[in-house]
Amino acid sequence: METPCARASGLVRSASYARVAAAAGMGRAMGRLSARVLRPRPYAPEGALQCAVVAFDIAGFGDRRRDDEVQLYVRAGLYRILEEAFEDTGVPWRECHREDRGDGVLIVVPALIATELLISPLTERVRAGLRRHNKLSSEPAQIRLRMALHAGHVHFDPYGVAGRTLVHAFRLLEAPAFKTAFAATGRELGCVVSDRLYDDVIRHGPGLIDPDLYDAISVSVKETEARAWVHFPPGAVRPALNTWPHVVAGA
């Protein structure tokens, strides 16, 4: 006959086994999680490399009409559009370093990729993807996208990427002149490029790139005072330069 002590002892052993099993299961789960978290990001060299940088920002992402479900739908749509556009352009999506920004994404392109590909045809591919998405989406779920392009030294470390090149790209994205002009066009895509990228690539007009379709603005954001160049899709009304804030006169 089983005594109360025996039953108690059995319960203790069962409870101990359950704790050990749970701990082991948690250990395996944490191991799997660590493997995912610590797995190297795509294109993660060490040190500094000369790379092109593309930053995207969804206009009005925090609009009150966009509840959590709509925001998730919009984010999924953005990543689908970008992946397809990069692949169609010949820029391997999985080889790019990508960092999510909640309402946008930062992409560092491998050093060997030709920068002009990011100007044309990438912008056209992104715009085509946006038009398809917006055609099939309700108004709150439609995407209007700001895009900034720059190039320079990017520093890679165990935490991601850093450097003045990245800071400058985001200053371009936040430039009041760019935001104002983009809002005035009402189009799905607006692009701003650094003065360096314009001078090195765009003004030479390689391929289908037309420098006459770019307008100069002045960027005045925090510590940054610089010139940049904005471009909007064909057919968009180009706001008069003298109506933009922070305009570079005579540029």
mmCIF file of C-alpha atoms in Angstrom:
data_model
loop_
_atom_site.group_PDB
_atom_site.id
_atom_site.type_symbol
_atom_site.label_atom_id
_atom_site.label_comp_id
_atom_site.label_asym_id
_atom_site.label_seq_id
_atom_site.Cartn_x
_atom_site.Cartn_y
_atom_site.Cartn_z
ATOM 1 C CA MET A 1 0.000 0.000 0.000
ATOM 2 C CA GLU A 2 1.340 3.456 -0.911
ATOM 3 C CA THR A 3 1.959 5.555 2.172
ATOM 4 C CA PRO A 4 1.335 9.322 2.353
ATOM 5 C CA CYS A 5 5.093 9.841 2.538
ATOM 6 C CA ALA A 6 5.622 7.804 -0.615
ATOM 7 C CA ARG A 7 2.950 9.756 -2.415
ATOM 8 C CA ALA A 8 4.500 13.018 -1.230
ATOM 9 C CA SER A 9 7.919 11.847 -2.328
ATOM 10 C CA GLY A 10 6.527 10.948 -5.739
ATOM 11 C CA LEU A 11 4.937 14.369 -6.067
ATOM 12 C CA VAL A 12 8.216 16.020 -5.177
ATOM 13 C CA ARG A 13 10.062 13.922 -7.756
ATOM 14 C CA SER A 14 7.377 14.726 -10.354
ATOM 15 C CA ALA A 15 7.556 18.424 -9.562
ATOM 16 C CA SER A 16 11.352 18.366 -9.721
ATOM 17 C CA TYR A 17 11.254 16.538 -13.047
ATOM 18 C CA ALA A 18 8.750 19.048 -14.396
ATOM 19 C CA ARG A 19 11.020 21.937 -13.389
ATOM 20 C CA VAL A 20 14.050 20.275 -14.953
ATOM 21 C CA ALA A 21 12.119 19.506 -18.146
ATOM 22 C CA ALA A 22 10.773 23.044 -18.306
ATOM 23 C CA ALA A 23 14.261 24.453 -17.771
ATOM 24 C CA ALA A 24 15.652 22.202 -20.489
ATOM 25 C CA GLY A 25 12.894 23.220 -22.861
ATOM 26 C CA MET A 26 13.489 26.880 -22.081
ATOM 27 C CA GLY A 27 17.205 26.358 -22.634
ATOM 28 C CA ARG A 28 16.568 24.861 -26.053
ATOM 29 C CA ALA A 29 14.164 27.697 -26.888
ATOM 30 C CA MET A 30 16.692 30.313 -25.752
ATOM 31 C CA GLY A 31 19.351 28.534 -27.780
ATOM 32 C CA ARG A 32 17.180 28.750 -30.870
ATOM 33 C CA LEU A 33 16.407 32.396 -30.119
ATOM 34 C CA SER A 34 20.088 33.196 -29.598
ATOM 35 C CA ALA A 35 20.931 31.500 -32.874
ATOM 36 C CA ARG A 36 18.411 33.719 -34.621
ATOM 37 C CA VAL A 37 19.425 36.913 -32.849
ATOM 38 C CA LEU A 38 23.174 36.349 -33.167
ATOM 39 C CA ARG A 39 23.080 35.136 -36.740
ATOM 40 C CA PRO A 40 25.097 37.626 -38.813
ATOM 41 C CA ARG A 41 23.066 40.140 -40.765
ATOM 42 C CA PRO A 42 23.251 40.099 -44.550
ATOM 43 C CA TYR A 43 26.383 41.861 -45.782
ATOM 44 C CA ALA A 44 28.113 42.375 -42.441
ATOM 45 C CA PRO A 45 31.826 42.974 -43.032
ATOM 46 C CA GLU A 46 34.094 44.524 -40.418
ATOM 47 C CA GLY A 47 35.560 48.007 -40.551
ATOM 48 C CA ALA A 48 34.603 50.798 -42.947
ATOM 49 C CA LEU A 49 33.617 50.482 -46.587
ATOM 50 C CA GLN A 50 32.588 52.916 -49.286
ATOM 51 C CA CYS A 51 28.896 52.117 -49.810
ATOM 52 C CA ALA A 52 25.712 53.591 -51.180
ATOM 53 C CA VAL A 53 22.980 54.170 -48.619
ATOM 54 C CA VAL A 54 19.228 54.289 -49.233
ATOM 55 C CA ALA A 55 16.794 55.414 -46.543
ATOM 56 C CA PHE A 56 13.006 55.179 -46.863
ATOM 57 C CA ASP A 57 10.292 56.796 -44.771
ATOM 58 C CA ILE A 58 6.519 56.290 -45.039
ATOM 59 C CA ALA A 59 4.759 59.650 -45.023
ATOM 60 C CA GLY A 60 2.039 59.963 -42.387
ATOM 61 C CA PHE A 61 2.667 56.505 -40.965
ATOM 62 C CA GLY A 62 1.211 57.518 -37.590
ATOM 63 C CA ASP A 63 -2.055 58.813 -39.087
ATOM 64 C CA ARG A 64 -4.919 58.099 -36.660
ATOM 65 C CA ARG A 65 -6.746 56.203 -39.398
ATOM 66 C CA ARG A 66 -3.948 53.644 -39.383
ATOM 67 C CA ASP A 67 -4.623 51.252 -36.534
ATOM 68 C CA ASP A 68 -2.163 48.489 -35.642
ATOM 69 C CA GLU A 69 -3.569 46.119 -38.252
ATOM 70 C CA VAL A 70 -3.261 48.705 -41.010
ATOM 71 C CA GLN A 71 0.278 49.611 -39.935
ATOM 72 C CA LEU A 72 1.333 45.970 -40.096
ATOM 73 C CA TYR A 73 -0.228 45.679 -43.560
ATOM 74 C CA VAL A 74 1.580 48.820 -44.725
ATOM 75 C CA ARG A 75 4.932 47.601 -43.374
ATOM 76 C CA ALA A 76 4.524 44.224 -45.069
ATOM 77 C CA GLY A 77 3.634 46.007 -48.294
ATOM 78 C CA LEU A 78 6.696 48.245 -48.066
ATOM 79 C CA TYR A 79 9.098 45.344 -47.607
ATOM 80 C CA ARG A 80 7.489 43.408 -50.449
ATOM 81 C CA ILE A 81 7.787 46.435 -52.751
ATOM 82 C CA LEU A 82 11.420 47.069 -51.844
ATOM 83 C CA GLU A 83 12.535 43.459 -52.134
ATOM 84 C CA GLU A 84 10.961 43.111 -55.577
ATOM 85 C CA ALA A 85 12.351 46.471 -56.725
ATOM 86 C CA PHE A 86 15.893 45.714 -55.573
ATOM 87 C CA GLU A 87 15.897 42.246 -57.118
ATOM 88 C CA ASP A 88 14.457 43.519 -60.413
ATOM 89 C CA THR A 89 17.135 46.221 -60.461
ATOM 90 C CA GLY A 90 19.926 43.685 -60.053
ATOM 91 C CA VAL A 91 20.741 44.570 -56.444
ATOM 92 C CA PRO A 92 20.612 41.340 -54.381
ATOM 93 C CA TRP A 93 18.185 42.048 -51.544
ATOM 94 C CA ARG A 94 19.612 39.390 -49.226
ATOM 95 C CA GLU A 95 23.124 40.777 -49.594
ATOM 96 C CA CYS A 96 22.115 44.273 -48.464
ATOM 97 C CA HIS A 97 22.424 45.325 -44.834
ATOM 98 C CA ARG A 98 18.916 46.262 -43.675
ATOM 99 C CA GLU A 99 17.726 47.976 -40.513
ATOM 100 C CA ASP A 100 14.041 48.430 -39.747
ATOM 101 C CA ARG A 101 12.984 51.897 -38.571
ATOM 102 C CA GLY A 102 9.348 51.232 -37.735
ATOM 103 C CA ASP A 103 7.951 53.652 -40.311
ATOM 104 C CA GLY A 104 10.754 53.039 -42.779
ATOM 105 C CA VAL A 105 13.955 51.161 -43.470
ATOM 106 C CA LEU A 106 17.667 51.837 -43.886
ATOM 107 C CA ILE A 107 19.510 49.872 -46.562
ATOM 108 C CA VAL A 108 23.276 49.746 -47.052
ATOM 109 C CA VAL A 109 24.134 48.354 -50.462
ATOM 110 C CA PRO A 110 27.204 46.134 -51.033
ATOM 111 C CA ALA A 111 30.239 48.146 -52.080
ATOM 112 C CA LEU A 112 30.555 46.539 -55.525
ATOM 113 C CA ILE A 113 27.048 47.554 -56.664
ATOM 114 C CA ALA A 114 27.006 50.435 -59.163
ATOM 115 C CA THR A 115 25.475 53.490 -57.490
ATOM 116 C CA GLU A 116 23.618 54.604 -60.618
ATOM 117 C CA LEU A 117 21.408 51.504 -60.362
ATOM 118 C CA LEU A 118 19.892 52.996 -57.213
ATOM 119 C CA ILE A 119 18.919 56.130 -59.101
ATOM 120 C CA SER A 120 17.669 54.441 -62.243
ATOM 121 C CA PRO A 121 16.053 51.958 -62.559
ATOM 122 C CA LEU A 122 15.508 51.436 -58.790
ATOM 123 C CA THR A 123 13.345 54.525 -58.331
ATOM 124 C CA GLU A 124 11.139 53.472 -61.243
ATOM 125 C CA ARG A 125 10.782 49.940 -59.826
ATOM 126 C CA VAL A 126 9.854 51.292 -56.387
ATOM 127 C CA ARG A 127 7.316 53.650 -57.901
ATOM 128 C CA ALA A 128 5.739 50.832 -59.938
ATOM 129 C CA GLY A 129 5.431 48.719 -56.795
ATOM 130 C CA LEU A 130 3.834 51.599 -54.908
ATOM 131 C CA ARG A 131 1.305 52.161 -57.667
ATOM 132 C CA ARG A 132 0.289 48.488 -57.623
ATOM 133 C CA HIS A 133 0.005 48.458 -53.844
ATOM 134 C CA ASN A 134 -2.043 51.656 -53.707
ATOM 135 C CA LYS A 135 -4.372 50.511 -56.469
ATOM 136 C CA LEU A 136 -5.344 47.470 -54.390
ATOM 137 C CA SER A 137 -5.425 49.168 -50.974
ATOM 138 C CA SER A 138 -7.881 51.329 -49.071
ATOM 139 C CA GLU A 139 -6.910 54.955 -48.529
ATOM 140 C CA PRO A 140 -5.474 54.493 -44.995
ATOM 141 C CA ALA A 141 -3.381 51.551 -46.249
ATOM 142 C CA GLN A 142 -1.886 53.374 -49.225
ATOM 143 C CA ILE A 143 1.807 54.255 -49.136
ATOM 144 C CA ARG A 144 3.479 57.541 -49.982
ATOM 145 C CA LEU A 145 7.218 57.122 -49.688
ATOM 146 C CA ARG A 146 10.152 59.469 -49.204
ATOM 147 C CA MET A 147 13.496 58.150 -50.384
ATOM 148 C CA ALA A 148 16.996 59.494 -49.630
ATOM 149 C CA LEU A 149 20.201 58.503 -51.429
ATOM 150 C CA HIS A 150 23.763 59.125 -50.319
ATOM 151 C CA ALA A 151 27.159 57.421 -50.535
ATOM 152 C CA GLY A 152 30.268 57.416 -48.381
ATOM 153 C CA HIS A 153 32.134 55.528 -45.701
ATOM 154 C CA VAL A 154 29.949 53.210 -43.625
ATOM 155 C CA HIS A 155 31.349 51.626 -40.468
ATOM 156 C CA PHE A 156 30.253 48.082 -39.624
ATOM 157 C CA ASP A 157 30.416 46.787 -36.060
ATOM 158 C CA PRO A 158 28.717 44.010 -34.035
ATOM 159 C CA TYR A 159 25.732 46.289 -33.431
ATOM 160 C CA GLY A 160 25.029 47.288 -37.021
ATOM 161 C CA VAL A 161 26.271 50.311 -38.940
ATOM 162 C CA ALA A 162 27.357 53.823 -38.029
ATOM 163 C CA GLY A 163 29.026 56.906 -39.430
ATOM 164 C CA ARG A 164 28.396 60.402 -40.736
ATOM 165 C CA THR A 165 27.225 58.989 -44.069
ATOM 166 C CA LEU A 166 24.181 57.457 -42.372
ATOM 167 C CA VAL A 167 23.476 60.573 -40.323
ATOM 168 C CA HIS A 168 23.560 62.699 -43.468
ATOM 169 C CA ALA A 169 21.163 60.384 -45.299
ATOM 170 C CA PHE A 170 18.582 60.756 -42.525
ATOM 171 C CA ARG A 171 19.066 64.519 -42.392
ATOM 172 C CA LEU A 172 18.207 64.601 -46.098
ATOM 173 C CA LEU A 173 15.104 62.534 -45.444
ATOM 174 C CA GLU A 174 13.953 64.966 -42.741
ATOM 175 C CA ALA A 175 14.709 68.176 -44.661
ATOM 176 C CA PRO A 176 11.711 70.561 -44.413
ATOM 177 C CA ALA A 177 12.190 71.675 -48.026
ATOM 178 C CA PHE A 178 11.960 68.086 -49.234
ATOM 179 C CA LYS A 179 8.925 67.278 -47.086
ATOM 180 C CA THR A 180 7.120 70.426 -48.203
ATOM 181 C CA ALA A 181 7.799 69.805 -51.877
ATOM 182 C CA PHE A 182 6.801 66.149 -51.615
ATOM 183 C CA ALA A 183 3.503 67.019 -49.932
ATOM 184 C CA ALA A 184 2.781 69.565 -52.668
ATOM 185 C CA THR A 185 3.170 66.999 -55.449
ATOM 186 C CA GLY A 186 0.667 64.533 -53.986
ATOM 187 C CA ARG A 187 2.608 61.709 -55.646
ATOM 188 C CA GLU A 188 3.472 58.290 -54.272
ATOM 189 C CA LEU A 189 7.268 58.756 -54.344
ATOM 190 C CA GLY A 190 9.723 61.547 -53.775
ATOM 191 C CA CYS A 191 13.499 61.261 -53.891
ATOM 192 C CA VAL A 192 16.250 63.415 -52.396
ATOM 193 C CA VAL A 193 19.927 62.833 -53.161
ATOM 194 C CA SER A 194 23.032 64.295 -51.590
ATOM 195 C CA ASP A 195 25.036 66.981 -53.349
ATOM 196 C CA ARG A 196 27.971 64.563 -53.508
ATOM 197 C CA LEU A 197 25.915 61.885 -55.258
ATOM 198 C CA TYR A 198 24.482 64.447 -57.661
ATOM 199 C CA ASP A 199 27.951 65.738 -58.526
ATOM 200 C CA ASP A 200 29.562 62.295 -58.832
ATOM 201 C CA VAL A 201 26.805 60.523 -60.765
ATOM 202 C CA ILE A 202 23.643 62.391 -61.712
ATOM 203 C CA ARG A 203 25.062 65.514 -63.356
ATOM 204 C CA HIS A 204 26.922 63.297 -65.849
ATOM 205 C CA GLY A 205 23.597 61.833 -67.023
ATOM 206 C CA PRO A 206 24.517 58.144 -67.298
ATOM 207 C CA GLY A 207 21.940 55.894 -68.937
ATOM 208 C CA LEU A 208 18.401 57.242 -68.552
ATOM 209 C CA ILE A 209 19.280 59.594 -65.685
ATOM 210 C CA ASP A 210 18.354 63.188 -66.569
ATOM 211 C CA PRO A 211 20.006 65.825 -64.345
ATOM 212 C CA ASP A 212 17.490 68.428 -65.539
ATOM 213 C CA LEU A 213 14.777 66.601 -63.576
ATOM 214 C CA TYR A 214 16.494 67.440 -60.263
ATOM 215 C CA ASP A 215 16.051 70.673 -58.329
ATOM 216 C CA ALA A 216 18.400 72.053 -55.690
ATOM 217 C CA ILE A 217 17.282 72.664 -52.121
ATOM 218 C CA SER A 218 19.067 73.613 -48.933
ATOM 219 C CA VAL A 219 19.000 71.160 -46.040
ATOM 220 C CA SER A 220 18.934 72.743 -42.601
ATOM 221 C CA VAL A 221 18.334 70.027 -39.990
ATOM 222 C CA LYS A 222 20.014 70.050 -36.556
ATOM 223 C CA GLU A 223 23.763 70.356 -37.141
ATOM 224 C CA THR A 224 23.486 69.786 -40.911
ATOM 225 C CA GLU A 225 23.647 72.669 -43.397
ATOM 226 C CA ALA A 226 24.012 71.343 -46.916
ATOM 227 C CA ARG A 227 22.692 71.376 -50.442
ATOM 228 C CA ALA A 228 20.711 68.453 -51.825
ATOM 229 C CA TRP A 229 18.683 67.639 -54.923
ATOM 230 C CA VAL A 230 15.067 66.522 -55.151
ATOM 231 C CA HIS A 231 13.368 64.518 -57.862
ATOM 232 C CA PHE A 232 9.732 63.570 -58.364
ATOM 233 C CA PRO A 233 8.126 61.144 -60.839
ATOM 234 C CA PRO A 234 7.384 62.312 -64.371
ATOM 235 C CA GLY A 235 4.050 64.084 -64.509
ATOM 236 C CA ALA A 236 4.306 65.440 -60.982
ATOM 237 C CA VAL A 237 3.873 69.177 -60.645
ATOM 238 C CA ARG A 238 7.261 70.583 -59.670
ATOM 239 C CA PRO A 239 6.648 73.288 -57.052
ATOM 240 C CA ALA A 240 8.275 76.596 -57.896
ATOM 241 C CA LEU A 241 11.622 76.890 -56.180
ATOM 242 C CA ASN A 242 10.796 80.270 -54.697
ATOM 243 C CA THR A 243 7.879 78.735 -52.776
ATOM 244 C CA TRP A 244 10.089 76.196 -51.020
ATOM 245 C CA PRO A 245 11.686 76.969 -47.656
ATOM 246 C CA HIS A 246 15.498 76.831 -47.418
ATOM 247 C CA VAL A 247 16.046 77.176 -51.158
ATOM 248 C CA VAL A 248 19.538 77.569 -52.562
ATOM 249 C CA ALA A 249 19.211 80.597 -54.796
ATOM 250 C CA GLY A 250 20.570 80.247 -58.289
ATOM 251 C CA ALA A 251 21.337 76.546 -57.920
#
